Structure formats: C-alpha cells, structure tokens
Amino acid sequence: MTSKLVLVVACALVDPDNRVLVAQRPEGKTMAGLWEFPGGKVEPGERPEETLIRELAEELGVAVEEPCLAPLAFASHAYDQFHLLMPLYVCRRWTGVVTGREGQATRWVRPDKLRDLAMPPADEPLIAHLVDLL
C-alpha cells in the first residue's frame, strides 16, 4: 500500500544559551498538546526555506533571513494516513520576539531535556542531532 508523501519543514531556533524553542500543538489540531519544532507544510511551488520564513512569521512573529537557515537533519516517518518527510533546519539569528501567535504555548528547552517532553513521533529522532550539535 502506497501512502501519500507529505513534506513538512521544521526549525530549531537556538538562543544564545543553546536552548531550543518548541511549541505546543494547540487544541483542535491533530496531536494537540504535544511539543514540536515550529514549521509547517511546504505549499506547492514553495521551497522549504520559504516555508520556514513564512511559518515562523505567522506562528511566532519572528523574521528570519534565508542565509540564517542551516539544514541539520531530516525525519522520515510513516503515520497511518500519510508518510511524513521533514527536514530540520537550525537558526540562531532572527528579529522580533518569539510569541505564540496562534495561541500555542512556547518553551525554550536545553537539547538534553527535549526527551522529557511529549513530542510527535516524527520529531523524536531529531533530538539526537540537536544534542550532538549543541
């Protein structure tokens, strides 16, 4: 059985203390309450970097420039209804103050503490790459 491939891109915003930003999925969305790296679905005709710039502005109110996005790793995960492919970028420079603009909670977390949070299955394998990097 072939399932639909969904391309989603995520970003690990890293603050000067090497903490990573995670956002809690709001009520009413699938996997509500789980903590995830911010990002979103790549729209037709959009490059992953463009998606992140758009999503980080919409979701968190921060402006990111493309040269500040560095690819780190990717996750490939089979959910029941689709297969998710998710590149993870790292960003250390942005302008604006992180604010959950869609009502979602946000939290700065040390990489070695990310495993203490309930996260979507696709996000979990990315933690090791952040621990190694930071």
Coordinates of C-alpha atoms in Angstrom, one line a residue:
M1 CA 0.0 0.0 0.0
T2 CA 1.3 3.4 -1.0
S3 CA 0.6 6.3 1.2
K4 CA 0.7 10.0 0.4
L5 CA 4.0 11.7 0.9
V6 CA 3.7 14.9 2.9
L7 CA 6.6 17.4 3.0
V8 CA 6.8 19.4 6.2
V9 CA 9.7 21.6 7.3
A10 CA 10.7 22.4 10.8
C11 CA 13.2 24.7 12.5
A12 CA 15.2 24.6 15.7
L13 CA 15.5 28.2 16.8
V14 CA 18.5 28.3 19.1
D15 CA 19.0 31.1 21.6
P16 CA 22.4 32.4 22.9
D17 CA 22.2 29.9 25.8
N18 CA 21.9 27.0 23.3
R19 CA 18.3 26.3 24.2
V20 CA 15.9 25.2 21.5
L21 CA 12.4 26.6 21.0
V22 CA 9.5 24.2 21.0
A23 CA 5.8 25.0 20.6
Q24 CA 2.8 23.1 21.9
R25 CA 0.3 22.0 19.3
P26 CA -3.0 23.8 20.1
E27 CA -6.3 22.2 20.9
G28 CA -8.3 21.2 17.9
K29 CA -5.3 20.2 15.8
T30 CA -4.1 16.6 15.4
M31 CA -1.7 15.6 18.2
A32 CA -2.9 18.5 20.3
G33 CA -0.8 19.1 23.4
L34 CA 2.4 17.6 22.0
W35 CA 5.5 19.7 21.8
E36 CA 7.1 20.2 18.4
F37 CA 9.7 22.2 16.4
P38 CA 7.9 25.1 14.7
G39 CA 7.3 24.9 11.0
G40 CA 4.7 23.7 8.6
K41 CA 3.7 22.1 5.4
V42 CA 5.5 23.1 2.2
E43 CA 3.0 24.6 -0.2
P44 CA 3.0 23.9 -4.0
G45 CA 5.7 25.9 -5.7
E46 CA 7.3 26.9 -2.4
R47 CA 10.9 26.0 -1.3
P48 CA 11.5 24.6 2.2
E49 CA 13.3 27.8 3.2
E50 CA 10.5 30.0 2.0
T51 CA 8.1 27.8 4.0
L52 CA 10.1 28.3 7.2
I53 CA 10.4 32.1 6.7
R54 CA 6.6 32.3 6.2
E55 CA 5.6 29.9 9.0
L56 CA 8.0 31.4 11.6
A57 CA 6.5 34.9 10.9
E58 CA 2.9 33.6 11.0
E59 CA 3.2 31.3 14.0
L60 CA 5.8 33.1 16.1
G61 CA 6.1 36.7 14.9
V62 CA 9.8 36.5 14.1
A63 CA 11.6 37.4 10.9
V64 CA 14.3 35.0 9.6
E65 CA 16.5 35.5 6.6
E66 CA 17.3 32.6 4.3
P67 CA 21.1 32.6 4.9
C68 CA 20.4 32.1 8.6
L69 CA 18.7 28.7 8.0
A70 CA 21.2 25.8 8.1
P71 CA 19.9 22.3 7.3
L72 CA 20.8 19.8 10.0
A73 CA 18.9 16.5 9.6
F74 CA 15.6 15.1 8.4
A75 CA 12.9 12.7 9.7
S76 CA 11.1 10.2 7.6
H77 CA 8.0 8.7 9.5
A78 CA 5.1 6.6 8.4
Y79 CA 1.8 7.7 10.0
D80 CA -1.4 5.7 9.4
Q81 CA -2.7 8.1 6.8
F82 CA 0.5 9.5 5.2
H83 CA 4.2 9.4 5.1
L84 CA 6.0 12.4 6.6
L85 CA 9.3 13.7 5.3
M86 CA 10.5 16.6 7.5
P87 CA 13.8 18.4 7.0
L88 CA 15.0 20.2 10.2
Y89 CA 16.9 23.5 9.9
V90 CA 18.8 25.3 12.7
C91 CA 18.5 29.1 13.1
R92 CA 20.5 31.2 15.5
R93 CA 19.6 34.6 14.2
W94 CA 16.2 36.2 13.8
T95 CA 14.5 39.5 14.5
G96 CA 11.4 40.0 16.7
V97 CA 10.3 38.5 20.0
V98 CA 9.0 34.9 19.9
T99 CA 5.3 35.0 20.6
G100 CA 2.8 32.1 20.1
R101 CA 0.6 34.0 17.6
E102 CA -1.9 31.1 17.2
G103 CA -2.5 30.7 21.0
Q104 CA 0.2 28.0 21.3
A105 CA 2.5 27.8 24.3
T106 CA 6.2 28.0 23.6
R107 CA 9.2 27.0 25.7
W108 CA 13.0 27.2 25.5
V109 CA 14.5 23.8 26.4
R110 CA 18.0 22.5 26.7
P111 CA 18.6 19.8 24.0
D112 CA 19.2 17.1 26.6
K113 CA 15.8 17.9 28.2
L114 CA 13.8 17.6 24.9
R115 CA 13.3 13.9 25.5
D116 CA 11.3 14.8 28.7
L117 CA 8.6 16.4 26.6
A118 CA 5.8 14.5 24.8
M119 CA 6.6 15.1 21.1
P120 CA 5.1 13.7 17.8
P121 CA 6.9 10.5 16.7
A122 CA 8.5 12.3 13.7
D123 CA 10.2 14.9 15.9
E124 CA 11.7 12.5 18.4
P125 CA 14.6 11.2 16.2
L126 CA 15.7 14.7 15.5
I127 CA 16.6 15.3 19.2
A128 CA 19.8 13.3 19.0
H129 CA 21.1 15.6 16.2
L130 CA 20.5 18.7 18.3
V131 CA 22.1 17.1 21.4
D132 CA 25.2 16.4 19.2
L133 CA 25.3 19.9 17.7
L134 CA 24.7 21.9 20.9

